[in-house]
Coordinates of C-alpha atoms in Angstrom, one line a residue:
Chain A
M128 CA 116.7 79.3 84.6
Q129 CA 119.2 76.6 85.7
D130 CA 122.0 79.3 85.8
T131 CA 120.0 81.6 87.9
I132 CA 119.2 78.8 90.4
E133 CA 122.9 77.8 90.6
R134 CA 123.8 81.6 91.2
I135 CA 121.2 82.0 94.0
R136 CA 122.5 78.8 95.6
K137 CA 126.2 79.9 95.4
F138 CA 125.3 83.5 96.8
R139 CA 123.6 81.8 99.8
D140 CA 126.2 79.1 100.5
E141 CA 129.2 81.5 100.2
R142 CA 127.5 83.4 103.1
D143 CA 126.5 80.2 105.0
W144 CA 122.8 81.4 105.0
K145 CA 121.3 78.0 104.2
Q146 CA 120.7 77.5 107.9
F147 CA 118.1 80.3 107.9
H148 CA 116.5 79.6 104.5
D149 CA 113.9 76.9 105.5
P150 CA 110.6 77.0 103.6
K151 CA 108.8 79.1 106.3
N152 CA 111.4 81.8 106.4
L153 CA 111.5 82.0 102.7
A154 CA 107.7 82.3 102.5
V155 CA 107.9 85.0 105.2
S156 CA 110.5 86.8 103.1
I157 CA 108.4 86.5 100.0
S158 CA 105.5 88.2 101.8
I159 CA 107.7 90.9 103.1
E160 CA 109.1 91.7 99.6
A161 CA 105.7 91.5 98.0
A162 CA 104.6 94.2 100.4
E163 CA 107.6 96.4 99.5
L164 CA 106.6 96.0 95.8
L165 CA 103.0 96.9 96.7
E166 CA 104.1 99.9 98.7
L167 CA 105.4 101.5 95.4
F168 CA 101.7 101.8 94.4
Q169 CA 100.2 102.7 97.8
W170 CA 97.5 105.5 97.7
K171 CA 97.7 105.5 93.9
T172 CA 95.0 104.8 91.3
G173 CA 95.5 102.0 88.7
D174 CA 96.3 104.7 86.1
E175 CA 98.8 106.5 88.5
A176 CA 100.5 103.2 89.2
G177 CA 100.9 102.6 85.6
R178 CA 102.6 106.0 85.2
F179 CA 104.8 105.5 88.2
A180 CA 106.0 102.3 87.0
A181 CA 106.9 103.8 83.6
E182 CA 108.8 106.5 85.3
N183 CA 110.4 104.4 88.0
K184 CA 111.3 101.2 86.1
E185 CA 114.5 100.5 88.0
R186 CA 112.7 100.6 91.5
V187 CA 109.9 98.4 90.3
S188 CA 112.4 96.2 88.6
E189 CA 114.3 95.7 91.9
E190 CA 111.2 95.0 93.9
I191 CA 110.0 92.4 91.4
A192 CA 113.5 90.7 91.5
D193 CA 113.4 90.6 95.3
V194 CA 110.2 88.6 95.2
A195 CA 111.5 86.4 92.4
I196 CA 114.7 85.5 94.0
Y197 CA 113.1 84.2 97.1
L198 CA 110.4 82.4 95.1
I199 CA 113.1 80.6 93.0
E200 CA 115.0 79.6 96.0
L201 CA 111.9 78.3 97.8
A202 CA 111.1 76.2 94.7
D203 CA 114.7 75.0 94.7
V204 CA 114.8 74.0 98.5
T205 CA 111.4 72.2 98.2
G206 CA 112.5 70.3 95.1
I207 CA 109.9 72.0 92.8
D208 CA 110.6 72.7 89.2
L209 CA 109.2 76.2 89.0
A210 CA 108.7 76.2 85.1
K211 CA 106.6 73.0 85.3
A212 CA 104.7 74.3 88.4
I213 CA 103.7 77.4 86.4
E214 CA 102.6 75.3 83.3
A215 CA 100.5 73.0 85.6
K216 CA 98.9 76.0 87.3
L217 CA 98.1 77.6 84.0
D218 CA 96.4 74.4 82.8
K219 CA 94.3 74.2 86.0
N220 CA 93.3 77.9 85.8
A221 CA 92.2 77.3 82.2
R222 CA 89.9 74.6 83.4
K223 CA 88.7 76.7 86.3
Y224 CA 87.9 79.9 84.4
P225 CA 86.4 78.8 81.1
V226 CA 86.6 81.7 78.5
D227 CA 82.8 81.9 78.0
K228 CA 82.0 82.2 81.7
A229 CA 85.0 84.5 82.7
R230 CA 84.9 86.9 79.9
G231 CA 85.1 90.5 81.1
V232 CA 83.7 89.7 84.5
S233 CA 85.3 91.9 87.1
T234 CA 84.2 89.8 90.0
K235 CA 85.9 86.9 88.2
Y236 CA 88.2 85.1 90.6
T237 CA 85.9 85.6 93.5
D238 CA 82.7 84.6 91.9
L239 CA 84.1 81.7 90.0
K240 CA 86.0 80.3 92.8
Chain B
M279 CA 110.2 82.0 79.6
Q280 CA 109.0 83.8 76.5
D281 CA 106.6 81.0 75.9
T282 CA 105.2 81.3 79.4
I283 CA 104.8 85.1 79.0
E284 CA 102.9 84.5 75.8
R285 CA 100.7 81.9 77.5
I286 CA 99.8 84.2 80.4
R287 CA 99.0 87.1 77.9
K288 CA 96.8 84.8 75.9
F289 CA 95.0 83.5 79.0
R290 CA 94.3 87.0 80.2
D291 CA 93.2 88.5 76.8
E292 CA 90.8 85.7 75.9
R293 CA 89.0 86.5 79.1
D294 CA 89.2 90.2 78.5
W295 CA 90.9 90.7 82.0
K296 CA 93.6 93.2 80.9
Q297 CA 91.3 96.1 82.1
F298 CA 91.7 94.8 85.7
H299 CA 95.4 94.0 85.4
D300 CA 97.1 97.4 86.1
P301 CA 100.4 97.3 88.1
K302 CA 98.6 98.1 91.5
N303 CA 96.1 95.3 91.0
L304 CA 98.8 92.9 90.1
A305 CA 100.8 93.9 93.2
V306 CA 97.9 93.5 95.3
S307 CA 97.4 89.9 93.9
I308 CA 101.0 89.1 94.4
S309 CA 100.7 90.0 98.1
I310 CA 97.4 88.0 98.5
E311 CA 99.0 84.9 96.8
A312 CA 102.2 85.3 99.0
A313 CA 100.0 85.2 102.0
E314 CA 98.3 82.0 100.8
L315 CA 101.7 80.4 100.5
L316 CA 102.7 81.5 103.9
E317 CA 99.5 80.1 105.3
L318 CA 100.8 76.7 104.4
F319 CA 103.5 77.1 107.0
Q320 CA 101.5 79.1 109.7
W321 CA 102.2 77.9 113.3
K322 CA 104.9 75.5 112.1
T323 CA 108.6 75.5 113.1
G324 CA 111.2 75.7 110.2
D325 CA 111.7 71.9 110.5
E326 CA 108.0 71.2 110.4
A327 CA 107.6 73.5 107.4
G328 CA 110.3 71.5 105.6
R329 CA 108.5 68.2 106.4
F330 CA 105.1 69.6 105.3
A331 CA 106.6 70.9 102.1
A332 CA 108.0 67.4 101.3
E333 CA 104.7 65.7 102.1
N334 CA 102.6 68.3 100.2
K335 CA 104.6 69.2 97.2
E336 CA 101.6 69.7 95.0
R337 CA 99.9 72.3 97.3
V338 CA 103.2 74.1 97.8
S339 CA 103.8 73.9 94.1
E340 CA 100.4 75.5 93.3
E341 CA 100.8 78.4 95.8
I342 CA 104.4 79.1 94.4
A343 CA 103.0 79.1 90.8
D344 CA 100.2 81.6 91.8
V345 CA 102.8 84.2 93.0
A346 CA 105.0 83.5 89.9
I347 CA 102.2 83.9 87.3
Y348 CA 101.2 87.4 88.7
L349 CA 104.9 88.3 89.1
I350 CA 105.7 87.4 85.4
E351 CA 102.6 89.3 84.3
L352 CA 103.6 92.5 86.3
A353 CA 107.0 92.4 84.7
D354 CA 105.4 92.0 81.4
V355 CA 102.9 94.9 81.7
T356 CA 105.5 97.2 83.1
G357 CA 108.0 96.3 80.2
I358 CA 110.5 94.7 82.6
D359 CA 112.7 91.8 81.5
L360 CA 112.3 89.5 84.5
A361 CA 115.5 87.4 83.9
K362 CA 117.6 90.6 83.5
A363 CA 116.0 92.2 86.6
I364 CA 116.9 89.1 88.6
E365 CA 120.6 89.1 87.3
A366 CA 120.9 92.8 88.1
K367 CA 119.6 92.4 91.6
L368 CA 121.9 89.5 92.3
D369 CA 124.8 91.6 91.3
K370 CA 123.6 94.4 93.5
N371 CA 123.1 92.0 96.5
A372 CA 126.7 90.6 96.0
R373 CA 128.0 94.1 96.5
K374 CA 125.7 94.9 99.4
Y375 CA 126.5 91.7 101.4
P376 CA 130.2 91.0 100.9
V377 CA 131.1 87.4 101.9
D378 CA 133.5 88.3 104.6
K379 CA 131.0 90.4 106.4
A380 CA 127.8 88.5 105.9
R381 CA 129.1 84.9 106.6
G382 CA 126.8 83.1 109.0
V383 CA 125.3 86.2 110.4
S384 CA 121.7 85.7 111.4
T385 CA 120.9 89.4 111.6
K386 CA 122.5 89.8 108.2
Y387 CA 120.0 91.7 106.1
T388 CA 118.9 93.9 108.8
D389 CA 122.2 94.8 110.3
L390 CA 124.0 95.1 106.9
K391 CA 121.2 97.3 105.4
Chain C
M208 CA 89.9 96.8 126.2
Q209 CA 91.1 94.9 129.3
D210 CA 88.1 92.6 129.2
T211 CA 88.9 91.7 125.4
I212 CA 92.6 91.0 126.3
E213 CA 91.4 88.7 129.2
R214 CA 89.0 86.9 126.8
I215 CA 91.7 86.4 124.1
R216 CA 94.1 85.1 126.9
K217 CA 91.5 82.7 128.2
F218 CA 90.6 81.5 124.8
R219 CA 94.1 80.7 124.0
D220 CA 95.1 79.1 127.3
E221 CA 92.0 76.9 127.4
R222 CA 93.3 75.4 124.2
D223 CA 96.9 75.3 125.3
W224 CA 98.0 77.4 122.3
K225 CA 100.4 79.8 124.0
Q226 CA 103.3 77.5 122.9
F227 CA 102.6 78.5 119.3
H228 CA 101.9 82.1 119.9
D229 CA 105.4 83.7 120.0
P230 CA 105.7 87.2 118.5
K231 CA 107.0 85.9 115.1
N232 CA 104.0 83.4 114.7
L233 CA 101.6 86.2 115.7
A234 CA 103.1 88.6 113.2
V235 CA 102.9 86.0 110.5
S236 CA 99.2 85.5 111.4
I237 CA 98.6 89.2 111.2
S238 CA 100.0 89.3 107.7
I239 CA 97.9 86.3 106.6
E240 CA 94.8 87.8 108.0
A241 CA 95.5 91.2 106.6
A242 CA 95.8 89.6 103.1
E243 CA 92.3 87.9 103.6
L244 CA 90.9 91.2 104.4
L245 CA 92.5 92.7 101.4
E246 CA 91.2 89.8 99.1
L247 CA 87.7 91.1 99.7
F248 CA 88.7 94.1 97.6
Q249 CA 90.9 92.4 95.0
W250 CA 90.4 93.7 91.4
K251 CA 87.9 96.4 92.7
T252 CA 88.2 100.1 92.3
G253 CA 88.0 102.2 95.5
D254 CA 84.3 103.0 94.8
E255 CA 83.4 99.3 94.2
A256 CA 85.2 98.5 97.4
G257 CA 83.2 101.0 99.3
R258 CA 79.9 99.6 97.8
F259 CA 81.1 96.0 98.5
A260 CA 81.8 96.9 102.1
A261 CA 78.4 98.4 102.6
E262 CA 76.7 95.3 101.1
N263 CA 78.8 92.8 102.9
K264 CA 79.4 94.3 106.3
E265 CA 79.5 91.0 108.2
R266 CA 82.3 89.6 106.1
V267 CA 84.4 92.8 106.3
S268 CA 83.6 92.8 110.0
E269 CA 84.9 89.3 110.5
E270 CA 88.2 89.8 108.6
I271 CA 88.9 93.2 110.4
A272 CA 88.3 91.3 113.7
D273 CA 90.7 88.5 112.8
V274 CA 93.6 91.0 112.3
A275 CA 92.6 92.9 115.4
I276 CA 92.5 89.8 117.6
Y277 CA 96.0 88.7 116.8
L278 CA 97.2 92.4 117.0
I279 CA 95.8 92.7 120.5
E280 CA 97.4 89.4 121.4
L281 CA 100.8 90.4 120.1
A282 CA 100.6 93.6 122.1
D283 CA 99.8 91.6 125.1
V284 CA 102.5 89.0 124.8
T285 CA 105.2 91.7 124.2
G286 CA 103.9 93.8 127.2
I287 CA 102.8 96.7 125.0
D288 CA 99.8 98.8 126.0
L289 CA 98.0 99.1 122.7
A290 CA 96.0 102.2 123.5
K291 CA 99.1 104.1 124.6
A292 CA 101.1 102.8 121.5
I293 CA 98.4 104.2 119.2
E294 CA 98.4 107.6 121.0
A295 CA 102.2 107.8 120.9
K296 CA 102.2 106.9 117.1
L297 CA 99.5 109.5 116.4
D298 CA 101.7 112.1 118.2
K299 CA 104.6 111.1 116.1
N300 CA 102.6 111.2 112.9
A301 CA 101.4 114.7 113.7
R302 CA 105.1 115.9 113.9
K303 CA 106.0 113.9 110.8
Y304 CA 103.2 115.1 108.5
P305 CA 102.5 118.8 109.4
V306 CA 99.2 120.0 108.2
D307 CA 100.6 122.8 105.9
K308 CA 102.9 120.4 104.0
A309 CA 100.7 117.3 103.9
R310 CA 97.4 118.9 102.9
G311 CA 95.8 117.1 99.9
V312 CA 99.0 115.7 98.8
S313 CA 98.5 112.2 97.2
T314 CA 102.1 111.2 97.3
K315 CA 102.1 112.2 100.9
Y316 CA 103.5 109.4 103.0
T317 CA 106.1 108.6 100.3
D318 CA 107.3 112.1 99.6
L319 CA 107.3 113.3 103.2
K320 CA 109.0 110.2 104.6
Chain D
M53 CA 88.2 104.0 121.8
Q54 CA 85.7 106.7 120.6
D55 CA 88.4 109.4 121.5
T56 CA 91.0 107.5 119.4
I57 CA 88.6 107.2 116.4
E58 CA 87.8 111.0 116.7
R59 CA 91.7 111.7 116.7
I60 CA 92.3 109.6 113.6
R61 CA 89.4 111.3 111.8
K62 CA 90.7 114.8 112.7
F63 CA 94.2 113.9 111.7
R64 CA 93.0 112.6 108.3
D65 CA 90.6 115.5 107.6
E66 CA 93.0 118.3 108.6
R67 CA 95.3 116.9 105.9
D68 CA 92.4 116.3 103.4
W69 CA 93.4 112.8 103.0
K70 CA 89.8 111.2 103.1
Q71 CA 89.9 111.2 99.3
F72 CA 92.6 108.6 99.4
H73 CA 91.2 106.4 102.3
D74 CA 88.7 104.2 100.6
P75 CA 88.3 100.6 102.0
K76 CA 90.6 99.1 99.4
N77 CA 93.5 101.6 100.0
L78 CA 93.2 101.1 103.7
A79 CA 93.3 97.3 103.4
V80 CA 96.4 97.7 101.2
S81 CA 98.0 99.9 103.8
I82 CA 97.1 97.4 106.6
S83 CA 98.9 94.7 104.6
I84 CA 101.9 96.8 104.0
E85 CA 102.2 97.8 107.7
A86 CA 101.7 94.2 108.7
A87 CA 104.7 93.2 106.6
E88 CA 106.8 95.9 108.3
L89 CA 105.8 94.5 111.6
L90 CA 106.8 91.0 110.3
E91 CA 110.1 92.3 109.0
L92 CA 111.2 92.9 112.7
F93 CA 111.2 89.2 113.2
Q94 CA 112.5 88.1 109.7
W95 CA 115.0 85.2 109.9
K96 CA 114.5 84.9 113.7
T97 CA 113.4 81.8 115.6
G98 CA 110.3 82.2 117.9
D99 CA 112.7 82.5 120.9
E100 CA 114.9 85.2 119.2
A101 CA 111.7 87.0 118.2
G102 CA 110.7 87.1 121.9
R103 CA 114.1 88.5 122.9
F104 CA 114.1 91.0 120.1
A105 CA 110.6 92.3 121.2
A106 CA 111.7 92.7 124.8
E107 CA 114.8 94.6 123.8
N108 CA 113.1 96.8 121.1
K109 CA 109.8 97.5 122.6
E110 CA 109.4 100.9 121.0
R111 CA 110.0 99.6 117.4
V112 CA 107.6 96.9 117.9
S113 CA 105.1 99.3 119.6
E114 CA 105.3 101.7 116.6
E115 CA 104.7 98.9 114.1
I116 CA 101.8 97.5 115.9
A117 CA 100.3 100.9 116.2
D118 CA 100.7 101.5 112.5
V119 CA 98.6 98.4 111.8
A120 CA 96.0 99.4 114.5
I121 CA 95.5 102.8 113.2
Y122 CA 94.6 101.9 109.7
L123 CA 92.5 99.0 111.1
I124 CA 90.5 101.4 113.3
E125 CA 90.1 103.8 110.4
L126 CA 88.9 101.1 108.1
A127 CA 86.3 99.9 110.6
D128 CA 85.3 103.6 111.0
V129 CA 84.8 104.2 107.2
T130 CA 82.9 101.0 106.7
G131 CA 80.5 101.7 109.8
I132 CA 81.8 98.8 111.8
D133 CA 81.9 98.9 115.6
L134 CA 85.4 97.4 116.1
A135 CA 84.8 96.3 119.7
K136 CA 81.6 94.6 118.8
A137 CA 83.3 92.9 115.7
I138 CA 85.9 91.5 118.0
E139 CA 83.5 90.0 120.5
A140 CA 81.4 88.5 117.7
K141 CA 84.5 86.9 116.2
L142 CA 85.6 85.5 119.5
D143 CA 82.2 84.0 120.0
K144 CA 82.4 82.3 116.5
N145 CA 85.9 81.1 117.1
A146 CA 84.9 79.5 120.4
R147 CA 82.1 77.5 118.5
K148 CA 84.7 76.7 115.7
Y149 CA 87.4 75.5 117.9
P150 CA 85.9 73.6 120.8
V151 CA 88.4 73.2 123.7
D152 CA 88.3 69.4 123.7
K153 CA 89.2 69.1 120.1
A154 CA 91.6 72.1 119.8
R155 CA 93.5 71.5 122.9
G156 CA 97.4 71.6 122.2
V157 CA 97.0 70.7 118.6
S158 CA 99.6 72.5 116.6
T159 CA 97.9 72.0 113.3
K160 CA 94.9 73.5 114.8
Y161 CA 93.5 76.2 112.6
T162 CA 94.3 74.4 109.4
D163 CA 92.9 71.0 110.3
L164 CA 89.8 72.3 112.2
K165 CA 88.9 74.7 109.5

């Protein structure tokens, strides 16, 4: 992970792009890339989306990476340790959605919120 | 990373949520969480967003983690190695945006596309 | 429509909010509100989404209105006649997706693009 | 407005696309189109976004129309009168953000929520 962060920083700084990469612009870019990822599955059913992903692994892979790169950079510029942030959130989710109440409930997130 | 993937799988499977987590639903969730992250910076300038992030590190951290968790799970269910996907995309970006052409150009991505 | 535009302008100006409502901030807000609308249908199938909408008309109605209000304001601040913009885009779509090629094709937009 | 709704229905039905246009798929499409609109202003300041919109009115106009068309269709398939929904939401916003409290406050929506 640390290597990836270094590489993203180097890529940005060689191009003098840090001036544009404030947290808001990075969050905007994450949303834009997330929508490009979603577009791959537009109009498809869940099953069709699964088949499409299996047959177009490189396209899916690239769109996932685009979101991930900006997300790693946003964590970096805001001084957040992404691995620790994920662990902390998983802990919180485990408390928020206890197994016995959340099991197999399709309205899960919404109703348990 | 592998530990995190295992933990996300276990969290999902204990709740019997795999039935909902097809690639399309996960991509939808990534977009929704990306927008919640963006909402933290709504109406703010880039500078204000930077100050807000410094003063509200936990909220930013949680929203970043929400996007990351679904992104890691989407990579997992589609059989994509997220670390490799990021490396491959950084390689591609380096070819797409050569330093001498991209340096300090604010219209960068758009004009060089 | 003109009455609605006047009302949105008045609402904004009485609160002295025009300073925040540049095209970028409005586009950010449209994306955020679009995600809140999408969240109503998160994890649901198409059929479940239809039933949910029928049983929760007011919530759906409010989220649709939130997107529409910012969209109308963005058209207004950029000097675009929204009704004419829609007509022009429907003309263009009719040329882009001829009936005989687009009929019943689920991959439609993507393949015909 | 009623003419526009009729035209959108006719366009969809001639292509036999109603089968794909459930509320969830339409909400997904609204989010995707909202992100394409936002992409026009990616990396720009508010002022630069204003200049870009003035110089690229047709592109902005097309992206706004794309969001509007799916939004009008979503209102139509869920039996919502869009004009009434907007009026009702403006009434609610007026109660939620009283002029004396909201005036010139940049943290407005967030803090007053």
